[in-house]
XYZ file of C-alpha atoms in Angstrom:
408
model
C -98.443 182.842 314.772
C -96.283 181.165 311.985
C -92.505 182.473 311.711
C -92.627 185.038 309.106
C -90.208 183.092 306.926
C -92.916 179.767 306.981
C -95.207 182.478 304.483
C -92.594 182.828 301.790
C -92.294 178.646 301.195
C -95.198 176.515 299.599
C -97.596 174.594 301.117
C -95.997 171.214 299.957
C -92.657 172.241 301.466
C -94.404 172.368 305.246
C -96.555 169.800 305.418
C -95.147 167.058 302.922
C -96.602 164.280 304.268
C -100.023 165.342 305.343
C -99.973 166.196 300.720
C -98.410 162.627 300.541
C -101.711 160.821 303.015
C -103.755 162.949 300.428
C -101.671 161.881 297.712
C -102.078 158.271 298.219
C -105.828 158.480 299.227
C -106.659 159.810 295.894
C -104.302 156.936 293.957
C -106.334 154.351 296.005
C -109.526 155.035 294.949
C -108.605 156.394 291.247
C -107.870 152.895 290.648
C -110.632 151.083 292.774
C -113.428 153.120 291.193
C -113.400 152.271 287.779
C -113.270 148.632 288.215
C -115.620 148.141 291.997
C -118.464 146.896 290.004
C -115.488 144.549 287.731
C -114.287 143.380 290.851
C -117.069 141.853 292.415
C -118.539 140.571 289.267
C -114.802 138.567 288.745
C -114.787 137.765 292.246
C -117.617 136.642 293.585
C -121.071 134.963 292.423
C -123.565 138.077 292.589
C -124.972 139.515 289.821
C -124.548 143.301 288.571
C -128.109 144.232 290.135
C -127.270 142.304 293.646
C -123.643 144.376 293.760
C -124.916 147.450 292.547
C -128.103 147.636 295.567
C -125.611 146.811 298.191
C -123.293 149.430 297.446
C -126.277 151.982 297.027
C -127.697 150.392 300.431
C -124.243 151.464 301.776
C -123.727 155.145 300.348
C -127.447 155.909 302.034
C -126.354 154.486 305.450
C -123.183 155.949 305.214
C -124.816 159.782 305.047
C -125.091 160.599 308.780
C -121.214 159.440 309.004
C -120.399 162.765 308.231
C -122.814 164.814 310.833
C -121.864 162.601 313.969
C -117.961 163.420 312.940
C -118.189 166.826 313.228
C -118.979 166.511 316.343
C -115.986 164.350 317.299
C -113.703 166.657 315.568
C -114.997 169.672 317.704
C -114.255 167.630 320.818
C -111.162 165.659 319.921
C -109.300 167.463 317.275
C -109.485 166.460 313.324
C -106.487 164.262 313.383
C -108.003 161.125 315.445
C -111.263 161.542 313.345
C -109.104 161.630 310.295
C -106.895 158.625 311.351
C -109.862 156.631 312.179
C -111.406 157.167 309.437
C -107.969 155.274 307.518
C -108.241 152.787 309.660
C -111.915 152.051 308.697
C -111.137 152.191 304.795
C -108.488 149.995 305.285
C -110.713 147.140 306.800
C -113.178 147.952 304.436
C -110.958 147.405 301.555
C -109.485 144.283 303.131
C -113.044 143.178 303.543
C -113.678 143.143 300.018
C -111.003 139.924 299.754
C -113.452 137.779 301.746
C -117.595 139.204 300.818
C -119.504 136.644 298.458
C -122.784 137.838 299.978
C -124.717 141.063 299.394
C -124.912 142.622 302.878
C -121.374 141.587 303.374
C -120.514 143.847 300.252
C -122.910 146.339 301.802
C -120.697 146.145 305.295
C -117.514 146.695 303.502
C -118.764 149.513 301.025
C -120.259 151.480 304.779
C -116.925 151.589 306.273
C -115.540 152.563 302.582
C -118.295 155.620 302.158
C -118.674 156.482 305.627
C -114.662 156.591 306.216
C -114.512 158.951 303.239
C -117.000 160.870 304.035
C -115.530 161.894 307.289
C -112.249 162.011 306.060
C -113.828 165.007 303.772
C -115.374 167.115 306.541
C -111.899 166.481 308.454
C -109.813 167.808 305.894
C -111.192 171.087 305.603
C -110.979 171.901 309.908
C -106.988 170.365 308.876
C -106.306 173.079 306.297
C -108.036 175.752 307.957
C -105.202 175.287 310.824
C -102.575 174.349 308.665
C -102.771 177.609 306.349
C -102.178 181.264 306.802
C -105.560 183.401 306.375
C -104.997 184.832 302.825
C -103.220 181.678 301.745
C -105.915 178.775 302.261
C -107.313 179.504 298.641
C -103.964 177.837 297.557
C -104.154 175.069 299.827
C -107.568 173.797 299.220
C -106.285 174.179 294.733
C -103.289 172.146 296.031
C -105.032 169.771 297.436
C -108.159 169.486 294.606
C -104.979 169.519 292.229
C -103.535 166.485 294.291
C -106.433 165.025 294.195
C -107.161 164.942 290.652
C -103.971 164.213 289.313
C -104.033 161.096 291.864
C -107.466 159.633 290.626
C -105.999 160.067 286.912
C -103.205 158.272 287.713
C -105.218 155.771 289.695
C -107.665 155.347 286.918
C -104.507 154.653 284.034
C -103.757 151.567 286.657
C -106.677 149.823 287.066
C -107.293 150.644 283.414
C -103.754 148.626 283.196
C -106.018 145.822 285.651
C -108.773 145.468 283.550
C -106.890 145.027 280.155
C -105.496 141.826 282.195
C -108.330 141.315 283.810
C -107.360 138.029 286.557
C -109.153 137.723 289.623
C -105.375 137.814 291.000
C -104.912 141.280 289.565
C -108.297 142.456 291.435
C -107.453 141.593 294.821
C -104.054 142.903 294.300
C -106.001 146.376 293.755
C -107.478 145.786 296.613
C -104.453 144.572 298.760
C -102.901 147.623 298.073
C -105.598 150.233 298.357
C -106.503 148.609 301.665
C -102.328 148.981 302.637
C -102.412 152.591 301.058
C -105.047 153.679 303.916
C -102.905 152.034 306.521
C -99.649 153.865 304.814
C -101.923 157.121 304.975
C -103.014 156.551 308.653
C -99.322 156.327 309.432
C -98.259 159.641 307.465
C -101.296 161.841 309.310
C -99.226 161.113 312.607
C -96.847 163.770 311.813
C -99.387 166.098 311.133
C -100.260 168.577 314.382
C -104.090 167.538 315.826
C -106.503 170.600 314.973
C -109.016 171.243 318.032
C -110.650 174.503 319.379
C -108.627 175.529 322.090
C -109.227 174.831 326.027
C -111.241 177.833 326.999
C -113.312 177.538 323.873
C -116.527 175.253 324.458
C -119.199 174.158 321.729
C -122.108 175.929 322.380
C -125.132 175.614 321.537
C -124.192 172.299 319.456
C -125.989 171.458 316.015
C -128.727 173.406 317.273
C -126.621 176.749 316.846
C -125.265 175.320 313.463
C -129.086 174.731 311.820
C -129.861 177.750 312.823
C -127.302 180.228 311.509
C -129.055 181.299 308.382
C -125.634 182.753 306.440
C -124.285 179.133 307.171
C -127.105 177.866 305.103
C -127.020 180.128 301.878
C -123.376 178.669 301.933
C -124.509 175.261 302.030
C -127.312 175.729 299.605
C -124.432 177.143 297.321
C -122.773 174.616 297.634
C -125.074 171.691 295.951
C -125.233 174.069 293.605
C -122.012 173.713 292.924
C -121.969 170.074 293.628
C -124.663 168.981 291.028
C -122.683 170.596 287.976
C -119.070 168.339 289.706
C -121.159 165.516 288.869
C -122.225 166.200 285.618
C -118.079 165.292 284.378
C -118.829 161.806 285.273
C -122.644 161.088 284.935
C -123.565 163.326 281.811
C -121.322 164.346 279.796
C -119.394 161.176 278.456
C -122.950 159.639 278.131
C -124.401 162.212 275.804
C -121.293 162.740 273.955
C -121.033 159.116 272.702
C -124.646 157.593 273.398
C -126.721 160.827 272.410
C -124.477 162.434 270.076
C -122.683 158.900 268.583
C -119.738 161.161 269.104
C -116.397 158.602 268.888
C -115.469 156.644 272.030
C -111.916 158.738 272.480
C -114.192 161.901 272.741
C -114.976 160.990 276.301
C -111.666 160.128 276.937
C -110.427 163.368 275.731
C -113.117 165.125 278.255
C -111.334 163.146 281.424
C -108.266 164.499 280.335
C -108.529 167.793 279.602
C -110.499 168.304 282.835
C -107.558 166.175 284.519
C -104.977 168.443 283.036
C -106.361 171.575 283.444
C -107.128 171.141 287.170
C -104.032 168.902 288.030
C -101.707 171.638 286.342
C -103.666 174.922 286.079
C -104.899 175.487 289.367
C -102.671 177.042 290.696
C -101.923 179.345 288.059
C -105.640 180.281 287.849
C -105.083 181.216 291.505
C -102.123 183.374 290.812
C -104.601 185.037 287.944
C -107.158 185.693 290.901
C -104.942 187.313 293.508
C -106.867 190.200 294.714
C -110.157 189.528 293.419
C -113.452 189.225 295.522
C -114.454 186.145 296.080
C -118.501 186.018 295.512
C -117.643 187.667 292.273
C -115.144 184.827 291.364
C -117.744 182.318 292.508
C -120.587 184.111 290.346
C -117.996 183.711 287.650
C -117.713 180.168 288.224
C -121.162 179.241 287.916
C -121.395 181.641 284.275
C -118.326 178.821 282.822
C -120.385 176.359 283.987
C -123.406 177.932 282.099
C -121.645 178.545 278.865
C -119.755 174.645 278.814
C -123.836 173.124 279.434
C -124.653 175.350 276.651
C -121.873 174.478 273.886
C -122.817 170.992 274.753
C -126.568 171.881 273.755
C -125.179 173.494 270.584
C -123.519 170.330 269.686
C -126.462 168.634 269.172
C -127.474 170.664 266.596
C -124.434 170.629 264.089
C -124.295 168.189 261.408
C -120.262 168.015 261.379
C -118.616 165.377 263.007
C -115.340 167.728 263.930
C -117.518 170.890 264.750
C -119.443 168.315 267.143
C -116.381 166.979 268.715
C -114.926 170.692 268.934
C -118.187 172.140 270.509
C -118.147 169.406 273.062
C -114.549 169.912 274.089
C -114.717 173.535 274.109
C -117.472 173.164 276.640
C -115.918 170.357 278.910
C -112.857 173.312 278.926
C -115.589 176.513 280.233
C -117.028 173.485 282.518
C -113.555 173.109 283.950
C -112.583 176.665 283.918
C -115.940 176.534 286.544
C -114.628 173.907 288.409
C -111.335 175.926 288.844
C -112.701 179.366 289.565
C -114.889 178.181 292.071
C -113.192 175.003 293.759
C -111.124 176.169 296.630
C -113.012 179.639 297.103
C -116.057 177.651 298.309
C -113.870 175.901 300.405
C -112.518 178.537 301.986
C -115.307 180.555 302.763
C -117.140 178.036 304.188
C -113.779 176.841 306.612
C -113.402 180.837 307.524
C -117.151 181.027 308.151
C -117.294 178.491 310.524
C -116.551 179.159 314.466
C -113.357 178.290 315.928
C -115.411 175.864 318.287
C -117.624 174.255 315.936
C -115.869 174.027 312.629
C -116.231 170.238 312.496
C -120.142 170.571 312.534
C -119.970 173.189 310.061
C -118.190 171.574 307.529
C -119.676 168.250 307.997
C -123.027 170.349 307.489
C -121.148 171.776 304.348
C -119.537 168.391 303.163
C -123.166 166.537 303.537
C -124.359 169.304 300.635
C -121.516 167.135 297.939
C -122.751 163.349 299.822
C -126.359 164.196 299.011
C -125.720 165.590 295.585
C -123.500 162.717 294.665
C -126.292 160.139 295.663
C -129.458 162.085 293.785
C -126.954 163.035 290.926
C -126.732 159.303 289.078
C -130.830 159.134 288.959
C -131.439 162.505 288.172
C -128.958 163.353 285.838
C -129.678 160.016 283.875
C -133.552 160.913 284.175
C -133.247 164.437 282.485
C -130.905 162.792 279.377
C -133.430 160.468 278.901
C -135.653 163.436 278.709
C -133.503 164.951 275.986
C -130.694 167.252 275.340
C -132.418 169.936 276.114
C -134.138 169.003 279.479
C -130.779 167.789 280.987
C -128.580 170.910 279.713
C -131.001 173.823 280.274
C -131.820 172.288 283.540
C -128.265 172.345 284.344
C -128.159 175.612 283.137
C -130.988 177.107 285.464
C -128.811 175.369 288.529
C -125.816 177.112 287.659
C -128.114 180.421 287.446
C -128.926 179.349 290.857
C -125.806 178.924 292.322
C -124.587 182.503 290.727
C -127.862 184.352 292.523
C -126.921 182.632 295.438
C -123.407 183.558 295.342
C -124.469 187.447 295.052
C -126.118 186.838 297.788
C -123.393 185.270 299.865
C -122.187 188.242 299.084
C -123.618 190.574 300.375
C -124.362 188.014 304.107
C -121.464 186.502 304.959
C -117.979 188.588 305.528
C -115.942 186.352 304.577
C -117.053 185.673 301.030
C -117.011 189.671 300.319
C -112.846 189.509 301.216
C -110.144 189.342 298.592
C -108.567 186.101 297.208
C -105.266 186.276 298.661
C -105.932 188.917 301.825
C -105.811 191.383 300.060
């Protein structure tokens, strides 16, 4: 048990530098994002088709990366998982300095997906350990909050890299993303290893995980819940200035707002929610992400330019308000619904839910706009219906989703 004072300080005060590995993750790939597709198209002699199907060809192999490290966290702690899984980003990124050929690119971009895709699965067994029960609501907002503000600040870089736009300035991105990893593997030493405890044996395996139904409503929430993340990157910016001819800035705008409101309101959204069920915060989630996909709709059918623009913002704000109500209470209920024992598998299972949404999102997402505003936003719509029946239902199943943000 923690010493009682340990409750009273924040989360960053007791665990800086596992925040700072976190930190410095997110920085890294905010700025290697927006320009991967820049970068190899400055560095090397493939063409935008031949880059783009080896780094597809890598996200698909890179799926069951998250699976098979469940199972090494159950048996050897998250830390060495976690560390590893540095290590492998690190040569991936250094890779990058040296691929001119497709599958090399493909090689590079594995160890990038499949390192963060484990790293993902780890850090929810790390948090789990790290935080008081009643407190871990905070700590997975801190850490989306980290996150966020670190892939803003990573994209204002590299959008510093391509306004100068020198092969020399891309591999310098890449330099130091690769050394950021390293940095990160070096700043997860300090933090304490998370593994069941001796007398506590995995039983039963992924067998016993596939077949606890509860478990799965939880997981099926959860691409729910995944599908409308996506929607901020794939979507929205593309109907606002393709479909609606909405100005340039107005996607802009939409990064930001969502930036600032998660980087700096989470945790007073949190504060707001102290005491308040969590299945009934999630079904509330799922309603803001409802009413954002249908002020978006309505935006279509205004003839003002500034009503447009207003209607689009005011529903990127309700998407976000989603994204903050039901963020880190997801998170936690799947981390407290997992077994001591096999927590790794379980949140792999529940991690692989995002990795499979992310990879159908791009197609389908860009197949329902091309259907029309309607299609994409009503389908969207009828997902986040979905995810709010579902989350009644999670309910009513699984204990710890009918506790109180907060333990109360």
């Amino acid at each position: 048990m923690s010493h009682p004072d340990h409750t009273a300080r924040p989360p960053a005060a007791r665990h800086r530098r596992f925040l700072a590995a976190i930190t410095i993750d997110s920085i890294g790939t905010g700025v290697f994002v927006p320009v991967s597709m820049l970068y190899f198209l400055a560095t090397t002699p493939l063409t935008l088709v031949q880059a783009g199907a080896a780094l597809t060809t890598a996200g698909l192999l890179a799926l069951p990366a998250g699976p098979l490290a469940g199972g090494l966290v159950d048996r050897y702690g998250a830390k060495p998982v976690l560390q590893a899984a540095n290590l492998a980003q690190a040569l991936g990124f250094a890779g990058y300095l040296a691929v001119d050929q497709p599958w090399q690119i493909a090689v590079c971009a594995w160890l990038n997906s499949a390192g963060r895709a484990v790293s993902f699965s780890c850090y929810g067994v790390t948090i789990t350990a790290l935080a008081e029960p009643g407190r871990r609501e905070r700590w997975f907002g801190l850490l989306g909050s980290v996150r966020n503000l670190g892939y803003a600040l990573g994209g204002l870089l590299s959008a510093v890299a391509v306004g100068v736009g020198t092969p020399g300035v891309y591999a310098g991105i890449v330099i130091v993303n690769a050394s950021s990893y390293v940095l990160a593997y070096v700043l997860m030493r300090a933090v304490p290893d998370v593994r069941p405890e001796a007398r506590q044996d995995a039983a039963g395996g992924w067998g016993h995980v596939i077949r606890d139904r509860r478990y799965l409503l939880l997981v099926a929430h959860q691409l729910c819940f995944a599908i409308s993340l996506f929607a901020l990157n794939i979507a929205i910016p593309v109907y606002a200035v393709d479909v609606l001819d909405l100005p340039g800035w107005t996607a802009g705008t939409v990064f930001t707002l969502n930036t600032l409101m998660v980087g700096f309101g989470q945790g007073l959204v949190l504060g707001w929610l102290r005491g308040r069920i969590r299945s009934r915060v999630l079904v509330a989630g799922h309603a803001c992400f409802a009413a954002g996909y249908l002020l978006f709709l309505a935006a279509g059918h205004v003839d003002a330019l500034a009503l447009a623009v207003g209607l689009v913002l005011l529903g990127a704000a309700g998407y976000t308000f989603g994204e903050l109500l039901g963020g880190p209470v997801t998170s936690t209920v799947a981390a407290e619904s997992a077994p001591d024992a096999l927590r790794g598998r379980y949140l792999a299972l529940h991690q692989l839910a995002v990795t499979v949404a992310g990879a159908l999102a791009p197609a389908a997402l860009a197949g329902l706009l091309s259907a029309g505003a309607a299609a994409i936003w009503l389908t969207l719509a009828g997902v986040s219906v979905l995810g709010a029946t579902l989350a009644t239902t999670i309910g009513s199943a699984v204990p710890a989703a009918r506790t109180r943000i907060g333990g109360f």
